[in-house]
C-alpha positions as YAML, in Angstrom:
chain: A
units: angstrom
residues:
- id: 1
  name: PRO
  ca: [179.31, 105.52, 84.92]
- id: 2
  name: GLU
  ca: [176.19, 103.79, 84.17]
- id: 3
  name: ALA
  ca: [173.25, 105.97, 84.81]
- id: 4
  name: THR
  ca: [170.25, 104.54, 86.79]
- id: 5
  name: THR
  ca: [166.86, 105.67, 87.76]
- id: 6
  name: THR
  ca: [163.47, 103.93, 88.93]
- id: 7
  name: LEU
  ca: [160.24, 103.47, 87.47]
- id: 8
  name: GLU
  ca: [157.23, 102.88, 89.21]
- id: 9
  name: VAL
  ca: [154.12, 100.89, 88.18]
- id: 10
  name: TYR
  ca: [150.89, 102.42, 90.02]
- id: 11
  name: PRO
  ca: [148.08, 99.70, 90.29]
- id: 12
  name: ARG
  ca: [145.00, 100.31, 88.31]
- id: 13
  name: PRO
  ca: [142.04, 100.85, 90.80]
- id: 14
  name: THR
  ca: [138.70, 98.48, 90.66]
- id: 15
  name: LEU
  ca: [135.46, 99.00, 91.14]
- id: 16
  name: THR
  ca: [132.41, 96.80, 91.84]
- id: 17
  name: ILE
  ca: [128.90, 98.54, 91.59]
- id: 18
  name: ASN
  ca: [126.21, 96.78, 93.52]
- id: 19
  name: PRO
  ca: [122.73, 96.00, 92.06]
- id: 20
  name: ILE
  ca: [120.29, 99.54, 92.13]
- id: 21
  name: SER
  ca: [117.09, 99.14, 94.36]
- id: 22
  name: ALA
  ca: [114.31, 100.21, 92.00]
- id: 23
  name: ILE
  ca: [112.07, 103.20, 93.13]
- id: 24
  name: CYS
  ca: [108.93, 104.17, 92.32]
- id: 25
  name: TYR
  ca: [107.85, 107.79, 90.26]
- id: 26
  name: GLY
  ca: [106.59, 110.44, 92.62]
- id: 27
  name: GLU
  ca: [107.83, 108.63, 95.57]
- id: 28
  name: ALA
  ca: [111.54, 108.65, 95.87]
- id: 29
  name: THR
  ca: [113.68, 111.78, 95.28]
- id: 30
  name: LYS
  ca: [116.84, 109.89, 94.82]
- id: 31
  name: ALA
  ca: [118.28, 106.65, 93.82]
- id: 32
  name: THR
  ca: [121.17, 105.35, 96.13]
- id: 33
  name: VAL
  ca: [124.23, 103.78, 94.55]
- id: 34
  name: SER
  ca: [126.67, 101.76, 96.73]
- id: 35
  name: TYR
  ca: [129.87, 100.39, 95.45]
- id: 36
  name: SER
  ca: [133.25, 99.00, 96.38]
- id: 37
  name: HIS
  ca: [136.75, 99.78, 95.33]
- id: 38
  name: THR
  ca: [140.50, 99.43, 95.50]
- id: 39
  name: ASN
  ca: [143.17, 101.96, 95.40]
- id: 40
  name: GLY
  ca: [140.41, 104.99, 94.22]
- id: 41
  name: SER
  ca: [140.16, 108.37, 95.20]
- id: 42
  name: LYS
  ca: [137.16, 109.86, 93.10]
- id: 43
  name: TYR
  ca: [134.76, 108.68, 91.28]
- id: 44
  name: SER
  ca: [132.90, 109.65, 88.12]
- id: 45
  name: TYR
  ca: [129.65, 108.60, 86.63]
- id: 46
  name: THR
  ca: [126.82, 109.07, 84.09]
- id: 47
  name: LEU
  ca: [123.57, 108.27, 83.89]
- id: 48
  name: TYR
  ca: [121.85, 107.37, 80.76]
- id: 49
  name: ASN
  ca: [118.28, 107.17, 79.59]
- id: 50
  name: SER
  ca: [116.78, 103.81, 77.09]
- id: 51
  name: ALA
  ca: [117.86, 106.36, 74.25]
- id: 52
  name: SER
  ca: [121.23, 106.31, 75.44]
- id: 53
  name: ALA
  ca: [120.85, 110.10, 76.22]
- id: 54
  name: PRO
  ca: [123.01, 111.28, 79.51]
- id: 55
  name: VAL
  ca: [120.16, 112.79, 82.01]
- id: 56
  name: ARG
  ca: [122.82, 112.70, 85.08]
- id: 57
  name: ASN
  ca: [126.65, 113.03, 85.48]
- id: 58
  name: ALA
  ca: [129.21, 114.09, 88.07]
- id: 59
  name: SER
  ca: [133.01, 113.95, 87.57]
- id: 60
  name: ASN
  ca: [135.84, 113.57, 90.18]
- id: 61
  name: GLN
  ca: [133.66, 113.29, 93.07]
- id: 62
  name: PRO
  ca: [135.53, 112.18, 96.68]
- id: 63
  name: ILE
  ca: [135.34, 108.59, 97.10]
- id: 64
  name: GLY
  ca: [133.08, 106.86, 99.51]
- id: 65
  name: ALA
  ca: [130.65, 104.09, 99.41]
- id: 66
  name: SER
  ca: [127.71, 105.16, 98.46]
- id: 67
  name: PHE
  ca: [126.35, 108.40, 96.93]
- id: 68
  name: ASP
  ca: [122.76, 109.36, 95.60]
- id: 69
  name: VAL
  ca: [121.22, 110.41, 92.49]
- id: 70
  name: ASP
  ca: [118.55, 113.15, 92.31]
- id: 71
  name: VAL
  ca: [115.85, 111.65, 89.98]
- id: 72
  name: THR
  ca: [113.46, 114.83, 90.69]
- id: 73
  name: SER
  ca: [115.82, 118.03, 90.19]
- id: 74
  name: PRO
  ca: [116.83, 119.76, 87.83]
- id: 75
  name: ASN
  ca: [113.76, 117.70, 85.85]
- id: 76
  name: ALA
  ca: [112.10, 114.72, 87.04]
- id: 77
  name: LEU
  ca: [113.14, 111.41, 85.08]
- id: 78
  name: PRO
  ca: [110.19, 109.54, 83.78]
- id: 79
  name: ALA
  ca: [109.54, 106.12, 84.59]
- id: 80
  name: GLY
  ca: [111.85, 103.96, 82.87]
- id: 81
  name: THR
  ca: [114.94, 101.96, 82.94]
- id: 82
  name: TYR
  ca: [118.24, 103.75, 83.20]
- id: 83
  name: THR
  ca: [121.78, 103.00, 82.63]
- id: 84
  name: LEU
  ca: [124.48, 103.86, 85.12]
- id: 85
  name: LYS
  ca: [127.92, 103.92, 83.81]
- id: 86
  name: MET
  ca: [130.87, 104.54, 86.62]
- id: 87
  name: THR
  ca: [134.71, 104.56, 86.79]
- id: 88
  name: VAL
  ca: [136.95, 105.27, 90.00]
- id: 89
  name: ILE
  ca: [140.47, 107.12, 89.84]
- id: 90
  name: SER
  ca: [143.32, 106.37, 91.46]
- id: 91
  name: GLU
  ca: [145.25, 109.09, 93.58]
- id: 92
  name: HIS
  ca: [147.67, 108.92, 90.75]
- id: 93
  name: ASP
  ca: [145.23, 109.54, 88.16]
- id: 94
  name: CYS
  ca: [144.78, 105.69, 87.18]
- id: 95
  name: VAL
  ca: [141.32, 105.00, 85.68]
- id: 96
  name: SER
  ca: [139.54, 101.60, 86.56]
- id: 97
  name: GLU
  ca: [137.25, 99.75, 84.27]
- id: 98
  name: GLU
  ca: [134.01, 101.36, 83.35]
- id: 99
  name: LYS
  ca: [131.40, 99.30, 85.12]
- id: 100
  name: THR
  ca: [127.52, 99.40, 84.52]
- id: 101
  name: GLN
  ca: [124.21, 98.92, 86.54]
- id: 102
  name: THR
  ca: [120.68, 99.32, 85.88]
- id: 103
  name: LEU
  ca: [118.33, 101.94, 87.59]
- id: 104
  name: THR
  ca: [114.54, 101.35, 87.20]
- id: 105
  name: ILE
  ca: [112.22, 103.93, 87.98]
- id: 106
  name: TYR
  ca: [108.50, 102.29, 88.29]
- id: 107
  name: PRO
  ca: [105.49, 104.28, 86.83]
- id: 108
  name: HIS
  ca: [103.01, 105.80, 89.29]
- id: 109
  name: PRO
  ca: [99.77, 104.11, 89.75]
- id: 110
  name: THR
  ca: [96.59, 106.46, 89.41]
- id: 111
  name: ILE
  ca: [93.29, 105.92, 90.16]
- id: 112
  name: ALA
  ca: [90.04, 107.97, 89.85]
- id: 113
  name: ILE
  ca: [86.77, 107.71, 91.27]
- id: 114
  name: GLY
  ca: [83.28, 108.02, 88.91]
- id: 115
  name: ASP
  ca: [80.28, 109.54, 89.32]
- id: 116
  name: ILE
  ca: [78.27, 108.03, 92.44]
- id: 117
  name: ALA
  ca: [74.67, 108.41, 92.25]
- id: 118
  name: ASN
  ca: [72.88, 109.63, 95.52]
- id: 119
  name: VAL
  ca: [70.43, 106.86, 96.95]
- id: 120
  name: CYS
  ca: [67.53, 106.82, 99.28]
- id: 121
  name: ARG
  ca: [68.32, 104.93, 102.61]
- id: 122
  name: THR
  ca: [65.87, 102.00, 101.76]
- id: 123
  name: GLU
  ca: [68.00, 100.90, 98.88]
- id: 124
  name: ALA
  ca: [70.46, 98.05, 99.86]
- id: 125
  name: THR
  ca: [73.79, 99.16, 97.68]
- id: 126
  name: VAL
  ca: [75.83, 101.82, 96.14]
- id: 127
  name: THR
  ca: [78.24, 101.12, 93.23]
- id: 128
  name: VAL
  ca: [81.42, 103.16, 93.34]
- id: 129
  name: PRO
  ca: [82.90, 103.25, 89.76]
- id: 130
  name: TYR
  ca: [86.60, 103.58, 89.30]
- id: 131
  name: THR
  ca: [89.39, 103.99, 86.53]
- id: 132
  name: THR
  ca: [93.17, 103.22, 87.00]
- id: 133
  name: THR
  ca: [96.78, 102.96, 85.30]
- id: 134
  name: ASP
  ca: [99.42, 101.02, 86.43]
- id: 135
  name: ALA
  ca: [97.37, 99.49, 89.53]
- id: 136
  name: ALA
  ca: [97.44, 96.25, 90.55]
- id: 137
  name: THR
  ca: [95.21, 96.24, 93.79]
- id: 138
  name: TYR
  ca: [93.04, 98.91, 95.22]
- id: 139
  name: GLU
  ca: [91.73, 100.16, 98.90]
- id: 140
  name: TYR
  ca: [89.13, 102.23, 99.98]
- id: 141
  name: ARG
  ca: [87.98, 103.69, 103.26]
- id: 142
  name: VAL
  ca: [84.37, 105.18, 103.88]
- id: 143
  name: LEU
  ca: [83.92, 107.93, 106.37]
- id: 144
  name: LYS
  ca: [80.71, 109.75, 108.05]
- id: 145
  name: GLY
  ca: [82.70, 113.21, 108.60]
- id: 146
  name: SER
  ca: [85.81, 111.91, 110.47]
- id: 147
  name: THR
  ca: [84.23, 108.78, 111.67]
- id: 148
  name: PRO
  ca: [85.33, 105.41, 109.85]
- id: 149
  name: VAL
  ca: [82.16, 103.26, 108.32]
- id: 150
  name: THR
  ca: [83.77, 100.65, 106.56]
- id: 151
  name: ASP
  ca: [87.23, 100.05, 104.38]
- id: 152
  name: ALA
  ca: [88.65, 97.14, 102.13]
- id: 153
  name: SER
  ca: [92.28, 96.69, 101.06]
- id: 154
  name: ALA
  ca: [94.13, 94.80, 98.59]
- id: 155
  name: GLN
  ca: [91.25, 94.51, 96.28]
- id: 156
  name: THR
  ca: [92.36, 93.47, 92.69]
- id: 157
  name: ALA
  ca: [92.24, 96.38, 90.33]
- id: 158
  name: ALA
  ca: [90.84, 96.57, 86.85]
- id: 159
  name: ALA
  ca: [91.71, 99.66, 84.19]
- id: 160
  name: SER
  ca: [87.80, 100.52, 84.51]
- id: 161
  name: GLY
  ca: [85.72, 98.71, 87.38]
- id: 162
  name: SER
  ca: [83.53, 98.93, 90.26]
- id: 163
  name: PHE
  ca: [82.43, 97.78, 93.87]
- id: 164
  name: ASN
  ca: [79.65, 97.98, 95.72]
- id: 165
  name: LEU
  ca: [79.02, 99.19, 99.31]
- id: 166
  name: SER
  ca: [76.28, 97.76, 101.32]
- id: 167
  name: VAL
  ca: [74.36, 100.85, 103.05]
- id: 168
  name: SER
  ca: [70.86, 99.37, 103.88]
- id: 169
  name: THR
  ca: [72.14, 100.09, 107.70]
- id: 170
  name: TRP
  ca: [73.79, 103.19, 107.28]
- id: 171
  name: SER
  ca: [71.97, 106.53, 108.84]
- id: 172
  name: ALA
  ca: [70.96, 109.18, 106.46]
- id: 173
  name: GLY
  ca: [73.74, 111.79, 105.77]
- id: 174
  name: VAL
  ca: [76.82, 112.70, 103.84]
- id: 175
  name: TYR
  ca: [79.77, 110.30, 103.27]
- id: 176
  name: THR
  ca: [83.18, 110.52, 101.96]
- id: 177
  name: ILE
  ca: [85.01, 107.72, 100.09]
- id: 178
  name: LYS
  ca: [88.90, 107.72, 99.75]
- id: 179
  name: MET
  ca: [90.72, 105.69, 97.53]
- id: 180
  name: THR
  ca: [94.08, 104.40, 96.62]
- id: 181
  name: SER
  ca: [95.62, 102.13, 94.19]
- id: 182
  name: LYS
  ca: [98.85, 100.19, 94.24]
- id: 183
  name: SER
  ca: [100.94, 98.44, 91.03]
- id: 184
  name: ALA
  ca: [102.46, 95.48, 91.15]
- id: 185
  name: ASN
  ca: [105.71, 96.75, 92.27]
- id: 186
  name: ASP
  ca: [104.43, 98.22, 95.45]
- id: 187
  name: CYS
  ca: [104.35, 101.99, 94.03]
- id: 188
  name: THR
  ca: [101.16, 103.82, 95.55]
- id: 189
  name: SER
  ca: [98.92, 106.43, 94.16]
- id: 190
  name: ASP
  ca: [97.76, 109.27, 95.65]
- id: 191
  name: GLU
  ca: [94.81, 109.06, 97.47]
- id: 192
  name: VAL
  ca: [91.41, 110.61, 95.81]
- id: 193
  name: GLU
  ca: [88.38, 111.23, 97.37]
- id: 194
  name: LYS
  ca: [84.47, 111.69, 96.42]
...
């Protein structure tokens, strides 16, 4: 008699990675990767830096709709552009075509307040010098104790700049100036004061 058998050809899984939202260094602790697939039961990925060196990876993770990439642990990933490569695996161990997506980590802006000269109450203005890195704008608040005195936001920042405070109507005393800067990508510096 003729021998017969059956052959089953399993479908190859498919994968689409959605664009990954950029994050700010020092503000976000993770990047969320969302994706869609067919016939997947597990996924694997590797994240590469601009020198093509792997910096994060995971293998054979349970399938879902998204996962998080920790950008702070075990070491903080510096600002830059990263490439994520990912595949999904079916329950029959068929592997999808490898897909890629880009993750951008924007630099953390900084701001520092320079030395401010004390003035007599009769003087009209005080000049506040500052320096920034990766900043497009800055804002400041002036307080006497905990009482707000004046403020300004969305001021155009320079790498090395200054602004003037009109103090002729201020009462004698000690004032605190607090400043932050913001990058063109909406990343915000730590607040500094003087």
